[in-house]
Coordinates of C-alpha atoms in Angstrom, one line a residue:
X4 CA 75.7 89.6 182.7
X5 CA 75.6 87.0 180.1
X6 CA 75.3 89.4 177.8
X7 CA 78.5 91.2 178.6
X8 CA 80.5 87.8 178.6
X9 CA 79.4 87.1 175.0
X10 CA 80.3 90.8 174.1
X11 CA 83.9 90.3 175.6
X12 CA 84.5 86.6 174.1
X13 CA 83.7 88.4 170.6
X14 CA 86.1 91.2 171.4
X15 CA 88.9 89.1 172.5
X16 CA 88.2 86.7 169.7
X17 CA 87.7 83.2 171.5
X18 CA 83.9 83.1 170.0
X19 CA 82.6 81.9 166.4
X20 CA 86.1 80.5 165.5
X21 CA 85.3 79.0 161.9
X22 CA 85.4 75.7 160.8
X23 CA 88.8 74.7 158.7
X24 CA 88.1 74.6 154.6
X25 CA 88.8 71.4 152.7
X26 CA 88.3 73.1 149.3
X27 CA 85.3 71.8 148.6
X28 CA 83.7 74.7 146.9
X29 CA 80.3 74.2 147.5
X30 CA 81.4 75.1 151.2
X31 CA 83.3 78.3 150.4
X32 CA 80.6 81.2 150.7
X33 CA 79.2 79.7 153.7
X34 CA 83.1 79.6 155.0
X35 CA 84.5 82.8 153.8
X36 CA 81.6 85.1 155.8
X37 CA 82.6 82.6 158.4
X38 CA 86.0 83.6 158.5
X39 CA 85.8 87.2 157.3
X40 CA 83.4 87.5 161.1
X41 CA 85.9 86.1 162.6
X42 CA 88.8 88.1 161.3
X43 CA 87.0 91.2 162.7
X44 CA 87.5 89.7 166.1
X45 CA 91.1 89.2 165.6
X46 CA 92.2 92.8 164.5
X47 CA 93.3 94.1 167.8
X48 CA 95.6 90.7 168.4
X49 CA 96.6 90.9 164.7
X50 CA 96.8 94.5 163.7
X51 CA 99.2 93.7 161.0
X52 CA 97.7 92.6 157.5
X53 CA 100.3 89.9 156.7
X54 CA 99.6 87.8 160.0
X55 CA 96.0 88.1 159.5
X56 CA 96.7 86.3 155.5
X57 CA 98.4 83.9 157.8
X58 CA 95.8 83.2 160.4
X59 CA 93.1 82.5 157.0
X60 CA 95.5 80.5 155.2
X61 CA 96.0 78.0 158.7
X62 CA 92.0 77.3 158.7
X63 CA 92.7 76.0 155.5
X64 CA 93.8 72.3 155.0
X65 CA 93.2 68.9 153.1
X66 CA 92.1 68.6 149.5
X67 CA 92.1 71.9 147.5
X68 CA 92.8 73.9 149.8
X69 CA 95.9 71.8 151.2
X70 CA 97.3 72.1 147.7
X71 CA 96.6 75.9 147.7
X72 CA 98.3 76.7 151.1
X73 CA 101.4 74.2 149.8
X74 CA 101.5 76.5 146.4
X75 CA 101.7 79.3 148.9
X76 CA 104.3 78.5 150.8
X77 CA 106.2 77.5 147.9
X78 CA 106.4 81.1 146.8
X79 CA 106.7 82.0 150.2
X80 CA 109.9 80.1 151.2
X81 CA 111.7 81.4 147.9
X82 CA 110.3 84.9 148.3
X83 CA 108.6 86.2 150.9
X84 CA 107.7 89.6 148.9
X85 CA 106.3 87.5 146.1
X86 CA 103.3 86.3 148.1
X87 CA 100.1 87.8 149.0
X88 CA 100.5 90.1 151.9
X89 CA 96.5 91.3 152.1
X90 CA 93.7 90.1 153.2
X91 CA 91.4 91.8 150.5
X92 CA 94.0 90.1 147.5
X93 CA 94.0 86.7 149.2
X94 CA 90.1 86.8 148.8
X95 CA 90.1 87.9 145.7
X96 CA 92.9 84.9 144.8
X97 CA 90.5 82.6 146.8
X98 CA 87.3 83.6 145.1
X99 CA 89.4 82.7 141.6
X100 CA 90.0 79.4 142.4
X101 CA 86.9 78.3 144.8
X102 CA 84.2 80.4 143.0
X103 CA 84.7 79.2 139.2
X104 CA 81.9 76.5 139.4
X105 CA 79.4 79.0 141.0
X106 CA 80.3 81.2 138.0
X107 CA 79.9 78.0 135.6
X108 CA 76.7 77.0 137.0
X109 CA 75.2 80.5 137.1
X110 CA 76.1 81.0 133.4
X111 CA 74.1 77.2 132.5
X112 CA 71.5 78.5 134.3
X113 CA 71.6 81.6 131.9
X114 CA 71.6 79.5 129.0
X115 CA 69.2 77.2 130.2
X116 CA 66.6 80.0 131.2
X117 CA 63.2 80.4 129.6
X118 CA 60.7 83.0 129.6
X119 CA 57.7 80.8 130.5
X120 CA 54.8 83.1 131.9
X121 CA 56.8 85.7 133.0
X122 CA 56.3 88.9 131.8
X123 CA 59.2 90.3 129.8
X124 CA 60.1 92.6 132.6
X125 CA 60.3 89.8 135.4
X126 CA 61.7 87.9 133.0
X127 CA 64.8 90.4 132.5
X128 CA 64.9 90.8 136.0
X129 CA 65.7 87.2 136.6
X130 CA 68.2 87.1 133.6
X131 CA 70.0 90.1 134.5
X132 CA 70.2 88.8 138.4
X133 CA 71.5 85.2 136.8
X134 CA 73.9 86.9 134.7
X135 CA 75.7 88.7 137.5
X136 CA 76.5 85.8 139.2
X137 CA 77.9 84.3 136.3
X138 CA 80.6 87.1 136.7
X139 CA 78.5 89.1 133.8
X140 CA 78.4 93.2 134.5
X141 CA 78.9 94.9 131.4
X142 CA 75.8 94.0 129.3
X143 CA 76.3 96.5 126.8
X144 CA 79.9 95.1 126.2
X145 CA 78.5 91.2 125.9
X146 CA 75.1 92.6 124.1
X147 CA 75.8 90.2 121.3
X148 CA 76.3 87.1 123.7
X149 CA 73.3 88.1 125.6
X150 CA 71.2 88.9 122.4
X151 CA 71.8 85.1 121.3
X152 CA 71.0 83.5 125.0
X153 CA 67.5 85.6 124.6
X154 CA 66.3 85.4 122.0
X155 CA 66.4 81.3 122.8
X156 CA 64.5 81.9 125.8
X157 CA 61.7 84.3 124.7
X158 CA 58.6 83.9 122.9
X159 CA 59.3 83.0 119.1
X160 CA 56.1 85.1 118.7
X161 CA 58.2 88.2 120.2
X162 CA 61.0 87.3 118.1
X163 CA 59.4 87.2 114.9
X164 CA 57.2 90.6 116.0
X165 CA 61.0 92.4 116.6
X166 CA 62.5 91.5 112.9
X167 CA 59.3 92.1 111.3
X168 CA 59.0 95.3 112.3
X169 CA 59.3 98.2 110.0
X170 CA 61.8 99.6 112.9
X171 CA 65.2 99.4 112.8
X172 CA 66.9 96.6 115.2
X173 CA 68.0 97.4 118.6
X174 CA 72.0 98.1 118.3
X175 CA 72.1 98.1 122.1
X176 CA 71.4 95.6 125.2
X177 CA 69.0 98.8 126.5
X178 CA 67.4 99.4 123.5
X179 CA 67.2 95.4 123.0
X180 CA 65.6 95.2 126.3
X181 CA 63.2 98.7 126.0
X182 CA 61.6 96.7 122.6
X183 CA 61.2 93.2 123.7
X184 CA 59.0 95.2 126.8
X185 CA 57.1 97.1 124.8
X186 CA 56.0 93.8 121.7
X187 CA 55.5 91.8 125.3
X188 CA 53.3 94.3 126.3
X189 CA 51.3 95.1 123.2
X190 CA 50.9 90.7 123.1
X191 CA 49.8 91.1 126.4
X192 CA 47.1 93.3 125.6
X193 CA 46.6 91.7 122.5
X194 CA 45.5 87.9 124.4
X195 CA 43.4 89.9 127.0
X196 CA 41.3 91.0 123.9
X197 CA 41.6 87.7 122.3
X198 CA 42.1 85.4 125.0
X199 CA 43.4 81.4 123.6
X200 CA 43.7 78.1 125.2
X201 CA 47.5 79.0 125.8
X202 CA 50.4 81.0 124.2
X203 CA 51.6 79.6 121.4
X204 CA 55.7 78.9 121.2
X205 CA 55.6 79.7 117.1
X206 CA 54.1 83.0 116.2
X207 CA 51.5 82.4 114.0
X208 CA 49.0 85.2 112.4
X209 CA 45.0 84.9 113.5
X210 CA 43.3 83.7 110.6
X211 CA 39.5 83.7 110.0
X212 CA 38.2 79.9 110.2
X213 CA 37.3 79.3 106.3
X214 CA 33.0 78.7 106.0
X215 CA 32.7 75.1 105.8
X216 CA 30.9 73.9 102.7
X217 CA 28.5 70.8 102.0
X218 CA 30.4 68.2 99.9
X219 CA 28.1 67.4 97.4
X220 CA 28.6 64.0 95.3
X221 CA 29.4 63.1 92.0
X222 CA 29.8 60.5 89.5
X223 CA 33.1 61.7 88.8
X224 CA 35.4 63.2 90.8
X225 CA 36.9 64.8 87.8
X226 CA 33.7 66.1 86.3
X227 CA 32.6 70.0 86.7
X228 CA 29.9 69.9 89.4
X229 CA 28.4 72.4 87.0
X230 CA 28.1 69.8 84.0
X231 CA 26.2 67.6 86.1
X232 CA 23.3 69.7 86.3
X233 CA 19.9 69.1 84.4
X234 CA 18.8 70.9 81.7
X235 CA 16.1 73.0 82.1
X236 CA 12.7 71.3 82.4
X237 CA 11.0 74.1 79.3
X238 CA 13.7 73.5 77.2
X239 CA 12.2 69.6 76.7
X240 CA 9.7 68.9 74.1
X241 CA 6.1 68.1 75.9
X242 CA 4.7 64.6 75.3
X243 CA 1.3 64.3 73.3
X244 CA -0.3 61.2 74.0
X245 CA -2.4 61.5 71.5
X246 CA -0.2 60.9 68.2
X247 CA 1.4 58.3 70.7
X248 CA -1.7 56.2 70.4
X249 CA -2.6 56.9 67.1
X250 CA 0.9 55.2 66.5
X251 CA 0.7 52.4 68.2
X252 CA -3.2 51.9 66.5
X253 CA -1.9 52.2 63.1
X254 CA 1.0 49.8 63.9
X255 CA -1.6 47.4 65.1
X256 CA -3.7 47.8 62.4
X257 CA -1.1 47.4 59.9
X258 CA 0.5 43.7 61.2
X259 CA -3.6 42.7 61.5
X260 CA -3.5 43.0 57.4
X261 CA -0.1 41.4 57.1
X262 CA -0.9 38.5 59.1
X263 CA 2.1 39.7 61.6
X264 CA 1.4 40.8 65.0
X265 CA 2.1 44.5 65.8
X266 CA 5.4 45.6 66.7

């Protein structure tokens, strides 16, 4: 029973009657599928397209929207035909002037984006989904606007990997997008075998770690290490104690008959 009473106030439209619209236009979406339900309800009262324009624009006062229904009746009271006369170009209209800051702050969010830990291909598939709600469809025709917004939100590893490649550049937002997959994929692959502490923003080319050596000290920091060294020990003459002593006796024995003592 209850049932069929909510099925007939929905038919004869005196359910889910939407809340008026200020223009504020973080309320719209919520607002417009508020109104679009409720339209349906209306279409056997109002069969007519005009009158059903005319039953949206009176749920829609104060602020913004008060100035946009005055600018309509403007036009309206000097020419009726001049107007909007459906509902499908008043929603457009209304999506131009309420939906520009979703637009705007979709497209900061597109500029702002960064690739992070994401894989390239989740990564595209956030991008692409950010870019259609900043009113962007067409990538191939804004492939060079899009180009510039990546390629400050990927890897500089990946960047440098695509124009040092003995390939020729992608001249496409598909081909740009197939290429970045594939170098992501091959670094992926790449870390796995080599794993790091974390993925470096700058790309920079695995060196091997240089052998330490022992610093050995010097005298002179200027000097050849190799002029330091000692001469061979067989290239000294050997001592002989022997004429050594017979010196030193014939020394003695030579101030004894001068009167001197040795020297």
């Amino acid at each position: 029973m209850a049932e069929n009473q909510d099925s007939a106030a929905f038919l004869n439209g005196s359910a889910m009657k939407p809340d008026a619209f200020d223009g504020t236009k973080s309320k719209y979406i919520a607002w417009k599928t508020q109104m679009k339900l409720y339209v349906v309800t209306q279409r056997k009262r109002l069969p007519e397209q005009f009158d059903r324009v005319l039953m949206i624009l009176s749920y829609m006062k104060e602020g913004h929207a008060g100035e946009y229904i005055a600018t309509y009746m403007k036009k309206y009271d000097t020419d009726e035909d001049a107007v909007i006369q459906t509902t499908n170009d008043l929603w457009k209209d209304l999506d131009i002037h309420f939906l520009i800051d979703e637009q705007a702050e979709a497209y900061d969010r597109l500029q702002a984006m960064q690739m992070g830990a994401l894989s390239a291909q989740e990564f595209f598939s956030k991008f692409e989904l950010c870019a259609f709600q900043a009113n962007i469809h067409n990538f191939e025709a804004h492939f060079q606007e899009l180009k510039s917004l990546l390629e400050k939100a990927l890897w500089a590893d990946i960047i440098w990997l695509l124009y040092n490649s003995s390939e020729e550049l992608p001249a496409t937002y598909a081909l740009y997008k197939q290429r970045i997959a594939r170098i992501d994929l091959n670094q992926q692959q790449y870390h796995r075998r080599n794993p790091q502490p974390q993925r470096q923003g700058q790309f920079q080319p695995r060196q091997q770690q240089a052998q330490k050596t022992p610093v050995v000290p010097t005298t002179n920091a200027f000097t050849p290490l190799a002029l330091l060294q000692e001469a061979p020990a067989a290239t000294a003459e050997p001592f002989n104690w022997k004429t050594a002593i017979r010196e030193e006796i014939r020394a003695a024995m030579k101030g004894f008959a001068s009167g001197q003592p040795g020297v």
